[in-house]
C-alpha atoms as a PDB file:
ATOM      1  CA  UNK A   1       0.122   0.047  -0.128  1.00  0.00           C
ATOM      2  CA  UNK A   2       1.114   3.331  -0.557  1.00  0.00           C
ATOM      3  CA  UNK A   3       1.789   6.197   1.923  1.00  0.00           C
ATOM      4  CA  UNK A   4      -0.913   8.614   2.499  1.00  0.00           C
ATOM      5  CA  UNK A   5       2.714  11.583   0.798  1.00  0.00           C
ATOM      6  CA  UNK A   6       2.520   9.246  -2.751  1.00  0.00           C
ATOM      7  CA  UNK A   7      -1.329   9.232  -3.240  1.00  0.00           C
ATOM      8  CA  UNK A   8      -2.363  11.680  -5.860  1.00  0.00           C
ATOM      9  CA  UNK A   9      -5.168  14.917  -5.450  1.00  0.00           C
ATOM     10  CA  UNK A  10      -7.463  12.722  -6.883  1.00  0.00           C
ATOM     11  CA  UNK A  11      -7.208  10.166  -3.710  1.00  0.00           C
ATOM     12  CA  UNK A  12      -6.865  13.304  -1.224  1.00  0.00           C
ATOM     13  CA  UNK A  13      -9.927  15.146  -2.841  1.00  0.00           C
ATOM     14  CA  UNK A  14     -11.542  11.349  -2.121  1.00  0.00           C
ATOM     15  CA  UNK A  15     -10.012  11.942   1.362  1.00  0.00           C
ATOM     16  CA  UNK A  16     -11.215  14.769   1.837  1.00  0.00           C
ATOM     17  CA  UNK A  17     -15.168  14.272   1.148  1.00  0.00           C
ATOM     18  CA  UNK A  18     -14.824  11.249   3.629  1.00  0.00           C
ATOM     19  CA  UNK A  19     -14.243  13.460   6.631  1.00  0.00           C
ATOM     20  CA  UNK A  20     -17.260  15.684   5.474  1.00  0.00           C
ATOM     21  CA  UNK A  21     -19.244  12.434   5.891  1.00  0.00           C
ATOM     22  CA  UNK A  22     -17.701  11.445   9.082  1.00  0.00           C
ATOM     23  CA  UNK A  23     -18.620  15.574  10.226  1.00  0.00           C
ATOM     24  CA  UNK A  24     -22.362  15.023   8.886  1.00  0.00           C
ATOM     25  CA  UNK A  25     -22.311  11.551  11.222  1.00  0.00           C
ATOM     26  CA  UNK A  26     -21.016  13.421  13.930  1.00  0.00           C
ATOM     27  CA  UNK A  27     -23.352  16.170  13.822  1.00  0.00           C
ATOM     28  CA  UNK A  28     -26.405  13.817  12.819  1.00  0.00           C
ATOM     29  CA  UNK A  29     -25.924  12.453  16.810  1.00  0.00           C
ATOM     30  CA  UNK A  30     -25.125  15.270  18.318  1.00  0.00           C
ATOM     31  CA  UNK A  31     -28.248  16.210  17.255  1.00  0.00           C
ATOM     32  CA  UNK A  32     -29.515  12.822  18.660  1.00  0.00           C
ATOM     33  CA  UNK A  33     -28.038  12.296  21.915  1.00  0.00           C
ATOM     34  CA  UNK A  34     -25.102  10.678  20.497  1.00  0.00           C
ATOM     35  CA  UNK A  35     -27.290   7.955  18.617  1.00  0.00           C
ATOM     36  CA  UNK A  36     -26.229   6.681  15.222  1.00  0.00           C
ATOM     37  CA  UNK A  37     -27.480   4.215  13.912  1.00  0.00           C
ATOM     38  CA  UNK A  38     -25.892   0.798  13.296  1.00  0.00           C
ATOM     39  CA  UNK A  39     -26.642   1.246   9.480  1.00  0.00           C
ATOM     40  CA  UNK A  40     -24.978   4.618   9.212  1.00  0.00           C
ATOM     41  CA  UNK A  41     -21.653   3.524  10.948  1.00  0.00           C
ATOM     42  CA  UNK A  42     -21.295   0.218   8.904  1.00  0.00           C
ATOM     43  CA  UNK A  43     -22.305   2.528   5.620  1.00  0.00           C
ATOM     44  CA  UNK A  44     -19.666   4.482   6.516  1.00  0.00           C
ATOM     45  CA  UNK A  45     -16.972   1.849   7.583  1.00  0.00           C
ATOM     46  CA  UNK A  46     -18.030  -0.326   4.386  1.00  0.00           C
ATOM     47  CA  UNK A  47     -17.736   3.309   2.202  1.00  0.00           C
ATOM     48  CA  UNK A  48     -14.301   4.226   3.395  1.00  0.00           C
ATOM     49  CA  UNK A  49     -12.596   0.800   3.479  1.00  0.00           C
ATOM     50  CA  UNK A  50     -13.773   0.813  -0.579  1.00  0.00           C
ATOM     51  CA  UNK A  51     -12.745   4.002  -1.177  1.00  0.00           C
ATOM     52  CA  UNK A  52      -9.266   3.407   0.437  1.00  0.00           C
ATOM     53  CA  UNK A  53      -8.625  -0.172  -1.037  1.00  0.00           C
ATOM     54  CA  UNK A  54      -9.374   1.212  -4.819  1.00  0.00           C
ATOM     55  CA  UNK A  55      -7.226   4.438  -4.455  1.00  0.00           C
ATOM     56  CA  UNK A  56      -4.195   2.771  -3.536  1.00  0.00           C
ATOM     57  CA  UNK A  57      -5.108  -0.105  -5.579  1.00  0.00           C
ATOM     58  CA  UNK A  58      -5.851   0.652  -9.526  1.00  0.00           C
ATOM     59  CA  UNK A  59      -6.030  -2.854 -10.272  1.00  0.00           C
ATOM     60  CA  UNK A  60      -8.343  -3.416  -7.941  1.00  0.00           C
ATOM     61  CA  UNK A  61     -10.483  -0.631  -9.134  1.00  0.00           C
ATOM     62  CA  UNK A  62     -10.523  -2.433 -13.124  1.00  0.00           C
ATOM     63  CA  UNK A  63     -12.056  -5.784 -11.516  1.00  0.00           C
ATOM     64  CA  UNK A  64     -14.679  -3.995  -9.643  1.00  0.00           C
ATOM     65  CA  UNK A  65     -16.089  -2.530 -12.536  1.00  0.00           C
ATOM     66  CA  UNK A  66     -15.361  -5.857 -14.430  1.00  0.00           C
ATOM     67  CA  UNK A  67     -17.636  -7.240 -11.539  1.00  0.00           C
ATOM     68  CA  UNK A  68     -20.488  -4.693 -11.644  1.00  0.00           C
ATOM     69  CA  UNK A  69     -20.325  -5.063 -15.690  1.00  0.00           C
ATOM     70  CA  UNK A  70     -21.107  -8.556 -15.158  1.00  0.00           C
ATOM     71  CA  UNK A  71     -23.983  -8.013 -12.934  1.00  0.00           C
ATOM     72  CA  UNK A  72     -25.982  -5.532 -14.830  1.00  0.00           C
ATOM     73  CA  UNK A  73     -26.190  -7.601 -17.542  1.00  0.00           C
END
């Protein structure tokens, strides 16, 4: 895996969007007395891990796209 310094600007933008999503979830949790649904937690965990995997592994992105196109057909 690449270190953060080696990632292209596009990856940094993705990580910034993840930070924004985390801030949104935190704001929602504050408004609801700290209750964040399990779905929100797992959605964020899955999304974050998928973005990190695909941004650091270009061949993984290609294989995911091939899998998605095979499901669509």
